[in-house]
């Protein structure tokens, strides 16, 4: 990997995420999708997979789609979330912040999109392989890029949307050029139910399911 040189101030400003790409208004769409599977996985522990999965569900629901969250890892984050928000079971789901959450893949209704939280992976699990849309999240900072590359190599035969999370703006372009130019830099989020962030990433992924966009 090439050495990093601190860029001049003008370059640091140029590499910031363009605000024009971030939608200011929430638009409701009509959707042509039934139980489309979206798998979200991470290249390291605490790589933002759960927040990304929840944010994606919230983003879709805010735009008129039905979506749910399914925990398919052993981290038990959903148990903590359900307890914190005092969610009461409704059928097989635990509604939290307007999002139906499931501890297992035993859904009792149809949705436009089913979002699977795969947690950290080293090799792609079946749910990730068989998904209609796949997101890979992780740090692409120089000291952690090895983990990202290892998972990319394990998934090289798949169509994957690659996300780099928590990358300081001065390092964004350097990390992308050094690792993989197709990686999209996601805005950081600390709110599970944020529904208007990273739309410039989510919209192209699901655009084909929108009627008359």
mmCIF file of C-alpha atoms in Angstrom:
data_model
loop_
_atom_site.group_PDB
_atom_site.id
_atom_site.type_symbol
_atom_site.label_atom_id
_atom_site.label_comp_id
_atom_site.label_asym_id
_atom_site.label_seq_id
_atom_site.Cartn_x
_atom_site.Cartn_y
_atom_site.Cartn_z
ATOM 1 C CA UNK A 1 0.000 0.000 0.000
ATOM 2 C CA UNK A 2 1.311 3.437 -0.893
ATOM 3 C CA UNK A 3 2.390 5.846 1.810
ATOM 4 C CA UNK A 4 -0.078 8.459 2.951
ATOM 5 C CA UNK A 5 0.865 12.107 2.642
ATOM 6 C CA UNK A 6 -1.265 14.696 4.381
ATOM 7 C CA UNK A 7 -3.082 16.590 1.617
ATOM 8 C CA UNK A 8 -3.270 20.371 1.404
ATOM 9 C CA UNK A 9 -6.318 22.070 2.890
ATOM 10 C CA UNK A 10 -7.902 22.604 -0.529
ATOM 11 C CA UNK A 11 -7.727 18.861 -1.247
ATOM 12 C CA UNK A 12 -9.232 18.051 2.140
ATOM 13 C CA UNK A 13 -12.224 20.216 1.274
ATOM 14 C CA UNK A 14 -12.577 18.677 -2.184
ATOM 15 C CA UNK A 15 -12.707 15.113 -0.822
ATOM 16 C CA UNK A 16 -15.589 15.831 1.546
ATOM 17 C CA UNK A 17 -18.823 14.104 0.597
ATOM 18 C CA UNK A 18 -20.812 16.425 -1.710
ATOM 19 C CA UNK A 19 -23.850 17.727 0.140
ATOM 20 C CA UNK A 20 -25.714 17.772 -3.171
ATOM 21 C CA UNK A 21 -25.715 13.969 -3.076
ATOM 22 C CA UNK A 22 -27.564 13.888 0.226
ATOM 23 C CA UNK A 23 -31.336 14.218 -0.350
ATOM 24 C CA UNK A 24 -32.949 17.080 1.522
ATOM 25 C CA UNK A 25 -36.529 15.904 1.130
ATOM 26 C CA UNK A 26 -38.016 12.471 1.650
ATOM 27 C CA UNK A 27 -39.931 11.280 -1.407
ATOM 28 C CA UNK A 28 -42.536 8.519 -1.227
ATOM 29 C CA UNK A 29 -42.289 5.944 -4.028
ATOM 30 C CA UNK A 30 -44.381 3.071 -5.321
ATOM 31 C CA UNK A 31 -42.511 -0.201 -5.075
ATOM 32 C CA UNK A 32 -42.569 -3.381 -7.137
ATOM 33 C CA UNK A 33 -40.755 -5.777 -4.818
ATOM 34 C CA UNK A 34 -41.747 -8.748 -2.707
ATOM 35 C CA UNK A 35 -39.476 -10.201 -0.060
ATOM 36 C CA UNK A 36 -36.308 -8.990 -1.771
ATOM 37 C CA UNK A 37 -33.408 -10.108 0.396
ATOM 38 C CA UNK A 38 -30.749 -7.545 1.346
ATOM 39 C CA UNK A 39 -27.795 -8.955 3.289
ATOM 40 C CA UNK A 40 -25.535 -6.607 5.251
ATOM 41 C CA UNK A 41 -22.200 -7.953 6.512
ATOM 42 C CA UNK A 42 -19.064 -6.533 8.099
ATOM 43 C CA UNK A 43 -15.365 -7.167 7.667
ATOM 44 C CA UNK A 44 -14.563 -6.536 11.337
ATOM 45 C CA UNK A 45 -16.351 -6.579 14.668
ATOM 46 C CA UNK A 46 -18.099 -3.329 15.494
ATOM 47 C CA UNK A 47 -17.936 -2.294 11.852
ATOM 48 C CA UNK A 48 -21.364 -0.644 11.827
ATOM 49 C CA UNK A 49 -23.358 -3.517 10.341
ATOM 50 C CA UNK A 50 -26.330 -3.283 12.705
ATOM 51 C CA UNK A 51 -26.644 0.495 12.416
ATOM 52 C CA UNK A 52 -26.350 0.266 8.627
ATOM 53 C CA UNK A 53 -29.025 -2.446 8.460
ATOM 54 C CA UNK A 54 -31.414 -0.460 10.655
ATOM 55 C CA UNK A 55 -30.717 2.785 8.789
ATOM 56 C CA UNK A 56 -31.416 1.076 5.468
ATOM 57 C CA UNK A 57 -34.714 -0.303 6.782
ATOM 58 C CA UNK A 58 -35.686 3.129 8.124
ATOM 59 C CA UNK A 59 -34.672 4.775 4.833
ATOM 60 C CA UNK A 60 -36.850 2.374 2.824
ATOM 61 C CA UNK A 61 -39.856 2.656 5.146
ATOM 62 C CA UNK A 62 -39.692 6.457 5.073
ATOM 63 C CA UNK A 63 -39.943 6.251 1.278
ATOM 64 C CA UNK A 64 -43.052 4.116 1.209
ATOM 65 C CA UNK A 65 -41.587 0.603 1.193
ATOM 66 C CA UNK A 66 -42.241 -2.118 3.725
ATOM 67 C CA UNK A 67 -39.069 -3.514 5.255
ATOM 68 C CA UNK A 68 -38.015 -5.605 8.215
ATOM 69 C CA UNK A 69 -34.805 -6.471 10.047
ATOM 70 C CA UNK A 70 -33.651 -10.043 10.690
ATOM 71 C CA UNK A 71 -30.716 -10.862 12.978
ATOM 72 C CA UNK A 72 -28.704 -13.714 11.473
ATOM 73 C CA UNK A 73 -25.604 -13.535 13.649
ATOM 74 C CA UNK A 74 -24.681 -14.485 17.206
ATOM 75 C CA UNK A 75 -23.916 -11.010 18.556
ATOM 76 C CA UNK A 76 -27.308 -10.712 20.277
ATOM 77 C CA UNK A 77 -27.559 -7.004 19.549
ATOM 78 C CA UNK A 78 -31.264 -7.343 18.782
ATOM 79 C CA UNK A 79 -31.963 -8.717 22.246
ATOM 80 C CA UNK A 80 -30.391 -5.595 23.740
ATOM 81 C CA UNK A 81 -32.310 -3.304 21.352
ATOM 82 C CA UNK A 82 -35.663 -4.960 22.076
ATOM 83 C CA UNK A 83 -35.091 -4.651 25.835
ATOM 84 C CA UNK A 84 -33.931 -1.041 25.681
ATOM 85 C CA UNK A 85 -36.997 0.043 23.696
ATOM 86 C CA UNK A 86 -39.434 -2.211 25.606
ATOM 87 C CA UNK A 87 -40.656 -3.709 22.347
ATOM 88 C CA UNK A 88 -43.648 -6.016 22.631
ATOM 89 C CA UNK A 89 -43.970 -9.041 20.391
ATOM 90 C CA UNK A 90 -46.478 -8.762 17.551
ATOM 91 C CA UNK A 91 -46.810 -12.143 15.893
ATOM 92 C CA UNK A 92 -43.236 -13.231 15.248
ATOM 93 C CA UNK A 93 -41.913 -9.657 15.068
ATOM 94 C CA UNK A 94 -40.805 -7.114 17.635
ATOM 95 C CA UNK A 95 -41.637 -3.639 16.254
ATOM 96 C CA UNK A 96 -38.908 -1.165 17.211
ATOM 97 C CA UNK A 97 -38.967 2.404 15.936
ATOM 98 C CA UNK A 98 -41.430 1.442 13.209
ATOM 99 C CA UNK A 99 -39.259 -1.470 12.027
ATOM 100 C CA UNK A 100 -40.396 -5.074 12.434
ATOM 101 C CA UNK A 101 -37.478 -7.013 13.928
ATOM 102 C CA UNK A 102 -37.059 -10.781 13.903
ATOM 103 C CA UNK A 103 -34.732 -13.017 15.885
ATOM 104 C CA UNK A 104 -35.078 -15.769 13.280
ATOM 105 C CA UNK A 105 -35.887 -16.033 9.592
ATOM 106 C CA UNK A 106 -39.417 -17.198 10.408
ATOM 107 C CA UNK A 107 -41.370 -14.215 9.115
ATOM 108 C CA UNK A 108 -45.151 -14.196 9.392
ATOM 109 C CA UNK A 109 -45.862 -11.617 6.685
ATOM 110 C CA UNK A 110 -44.529 -10.342 3.375
ATOM 111 C CA UNK A 111 -42.409 -7.222 2.963
ATOM 112 C CA UNK A 112 -40.957 -5.384 0.015
ATOM 113 C CA UNK A 113 -37.509 -5.878 1.535
ATOM 114 C CA UNK A 114 -36.053 -8.210 4.155
ATOM 115 C CA UNK A 115 -32.787 -6.929 5.597
ATOM 116 C CA UNK A 116 -30.454 -9.505 7.110
ATOM 117 C CA UNK A 117 -27.793 -8.490 9.631
ATOM 118 C CA UNK A 118 -25.019 -11.038 9.029
ATOM 119 C CA UNK A 119 -22.576 -9.465 11.478
ATOM 120 C CA UNK A 120 -18.847 -9.955 10.932
ATOM 121 C CA UNK A 121 -17.937 -12.520 8.273
ATOM 122 C CA UNK A 122 -14.732 -14.098 7.025
ATOM 123 C CA UNK A 123 -16.437 -16.348 4.499
ATOM 124 C CA UNK A 124 -19.834 -15.480 3.003
ATOM 125 C CA UNK A 125 -22.644 -17.414 4.721
ATOM 126 C CA UNK A 126 -25.515 -18.863 2.724
ATOM 127 C CA UNK A 127 -27.861 -15.963 3.491
ATOM 128 C CA UNK A 128 -25.271 -13.549 2.087
ATOM 129 C CA UNK A 129 -24.629 -15.649 -1.006
ATOM 130 C CA UNK A 130 -28.316 -16.040 -1.801
ATOM 131 C CA UNK A 131 -29.316 -12.418 -1.187
ATOM 132 C CA UNK A 132 -30.684 -10.255 -3.988
ATOM 133 C CA UNK A 133 -28.572 -7.316 -2.781
ATOM 134 C CA UNK A 134 -25.368 -7.548 -0.743
ATOM 135 C CA UNK A 135 -23.674 -4.815 1.299
ATOM 136 C CA UNK A 136 -20.207 -5.192 2.773
ATOM 137 C CA UNK A 137 -19.313 -2.714 5.527
ATOM 138 C CA UNK A 138 -16.049 -2.068 7.259
ATOM 139 C CA UNK A 139 -13.126 0.167 7.962
ATOM 140 C CA UNK A 140 -10.816 0.787 5.031
ATOM 141 C CA UNK A 141 -8.196 2.654 7.035
ATOM 142 C CA UNK A 142 -4.660 1.478 6.194
ATOM 143 C CA UNK A 143 -4.191 -0.523 9.413
ATOM 144 C CA UNK A 144 -7.516 -2.350 8.911
ATOM 145 C CA UNK A 145 -7.653 -2.685 5.130
ATOM 146 C CA UNK A 146 -6.274 -6.234 5.291
ATOM 147 C CA UNK A 147 -9.526 -7.500 6.824
ATOM 148 C CA UNK A 148 -11.565 -5.800 4.119
ATOM 149 C CA UNK A 149 -9.432 -7.281 1.342
ATOM 150 C CA UNK A 150 -9.667 -10.788 2.787
ATOM 151 C CA UNK A 151 -13.459 -10.709 2.771
ATOM 152 C CA UNK A 152 -13.540 -9.156 -0.699
ATOM 153 C CA UNK A 153 -11.408 -12.007 -1.992
ATOM 154 C CA UNK A 154 -13.734 -14.539 -0.362
ATOM 155 C CA UNK A 155 -16.671 -12.881 -2.138
ATOM 156 C CA UNK A 156 -14.962 -12.236 -5.468
ATOM 157 C CA UNK A 157 -17.554 -14.195 -7.452
ATOM 158 C CA UNK A 158 -20.435 -12.047 -6.146
ATOM 159 C CA UNK A 159 -21.939 -8.684 -6.968
ATOM 160 C CA UNK A 160 -21.372 -6.637 -3.812
ATOM 161 C CA UNK A 161 -21.980 -3.026 -2.796
ATOM 162 C CA UNK A 162 -18.862 -2.015 -0.886
ATOM 163 C CA UNK A 163 -19.122 0.538 1.928
ATOM 164 C CA UNK A 164 -16.326 2.196 3.845
ATOM 165 C CA UNK A 165 -17.446 3.424 7.261
ATOM 166 C CA UNK A 166 -15.995 6.013 9.633
ATOM 167 C CA UNK A 167 -13.292 7.179 7.227
ATOM 168 C CA UNK A 168 -11.961 10.682 8.037
ATOM 169 C CA UNK A 169 -12.473 13.024 5.106
ATOM 170 C CA UNK A 170 -8.751 13.691 4.529
ATOM 171 C CA UNK A 171 -8.185 9.936 4.123
ATOM 172 C CA UNK A 172 -11.192 9.023 2.007
ATOM 173 C CA UNK A 173 -9.694 9.357 -1.451
ATOM 174 C CA UNK A 174 -6.382 7.840 -0.394
ATOM 175 C CA UNK A 175 -8.092 4.762 1.082
ATOM 176 C CA UNK A 176 -10.294 4.240 -1.957
ATOM 177 C CA UNK A 177 -7.410 4.563 -4.383
ATOM 178 C CA UNK A 178 -5.249 2.214 -2.315
ATOM 179 C CA UNK A 179 -7.872 -0.461 -1.710
ATOM 180 C CA UNK A 180 -10.716 -0.449 -4.220
ATOM 181 C CA UNK A 181 -12.068 2.445 -6.256
ATOM 182 C CA UNK A 182 -15.578 0.963 -6.154
ATOM 183 C CA UNK A 183 -15.871 1.447 -2.401
ATOM 184 C CA UNK A 184 -18.472 4.046 -1.425
ATOM 185 C CA UNK A 185 -17.792 6.192 1.617
ATOM 186 C CA UNK A 186 -20.789 6.208 3.945
ATOM 187 C CA UNK A 187 -21.708 9.026 6.278
ATOM 188 C CA UNK A 188 -21.356 8.038 9.921
ATOM 189 C CA UNK A 189 -24.580 7.401 11.832
ATOM 190 C CA UNK A 190 -25.154 6.740 15.509
ATOM 191 C CA UNK A 191 -28.961 6.678 15.323
ATOM 192 C CA UNK A 192 -30.552 3.316 14.551
ATOM 193 C CA UNK A 193 -33.629 5.013 13.119
ATOM 194 C CA UNK A 194 -31.978 7.713 10.985
ATOM 195 C CA UNK A 195 -34.034 7.659 7.772
ATOM 196 C CA UNK A 196 -32.393 10.340 5.672
ATOM 197 C CA UNK A 197 -28.719 9.436 5.516
ATOM 198 C CA UNK A 198 -26.642 7.724 2.817
ATOM 199 C CA UNK A 199 -29.475 7.899 0.312
ATOM 200 C CA UNK A 200 -26.918 8.399 -2.461
ATOM 201 C CA UNK A 201 -25.807 4.837 -1.658
ATOM 202 C CA UNK A 202 -29.181 3.218 -1.021
ATOM 203 C CA UNK A 203 -31.199 4.686 -3.900
ATOM 204 C CA UNK A 204 -29.102 3.229 -6.760
ATOM 205 C CA UNK A 205 -29.249 -0.192 -5.069
ATOM 206 C CA UNK A 206 -33.036 -0.357 -5.038
ATOM 207 C CA UNK A 207 -33.941 1.948 -7.910
ATOM 208 C CA UNK A 208 -34.964 -0.939 -10.163
ATOM 209 C CA UNK A 209 -37.776 -1.776 -7.733
ATOM 210 C CA UNK A 210 -39.322 1.708 -7.900
ATOM 211 C CA UNK A 211 -42.285 2.202 -10.231
ATOM 212 C CA UNK A 212 -42.050 5.161 -12.622
ATOM 213 C CA UNK A 213 -39.139 6.911 -10.931
#
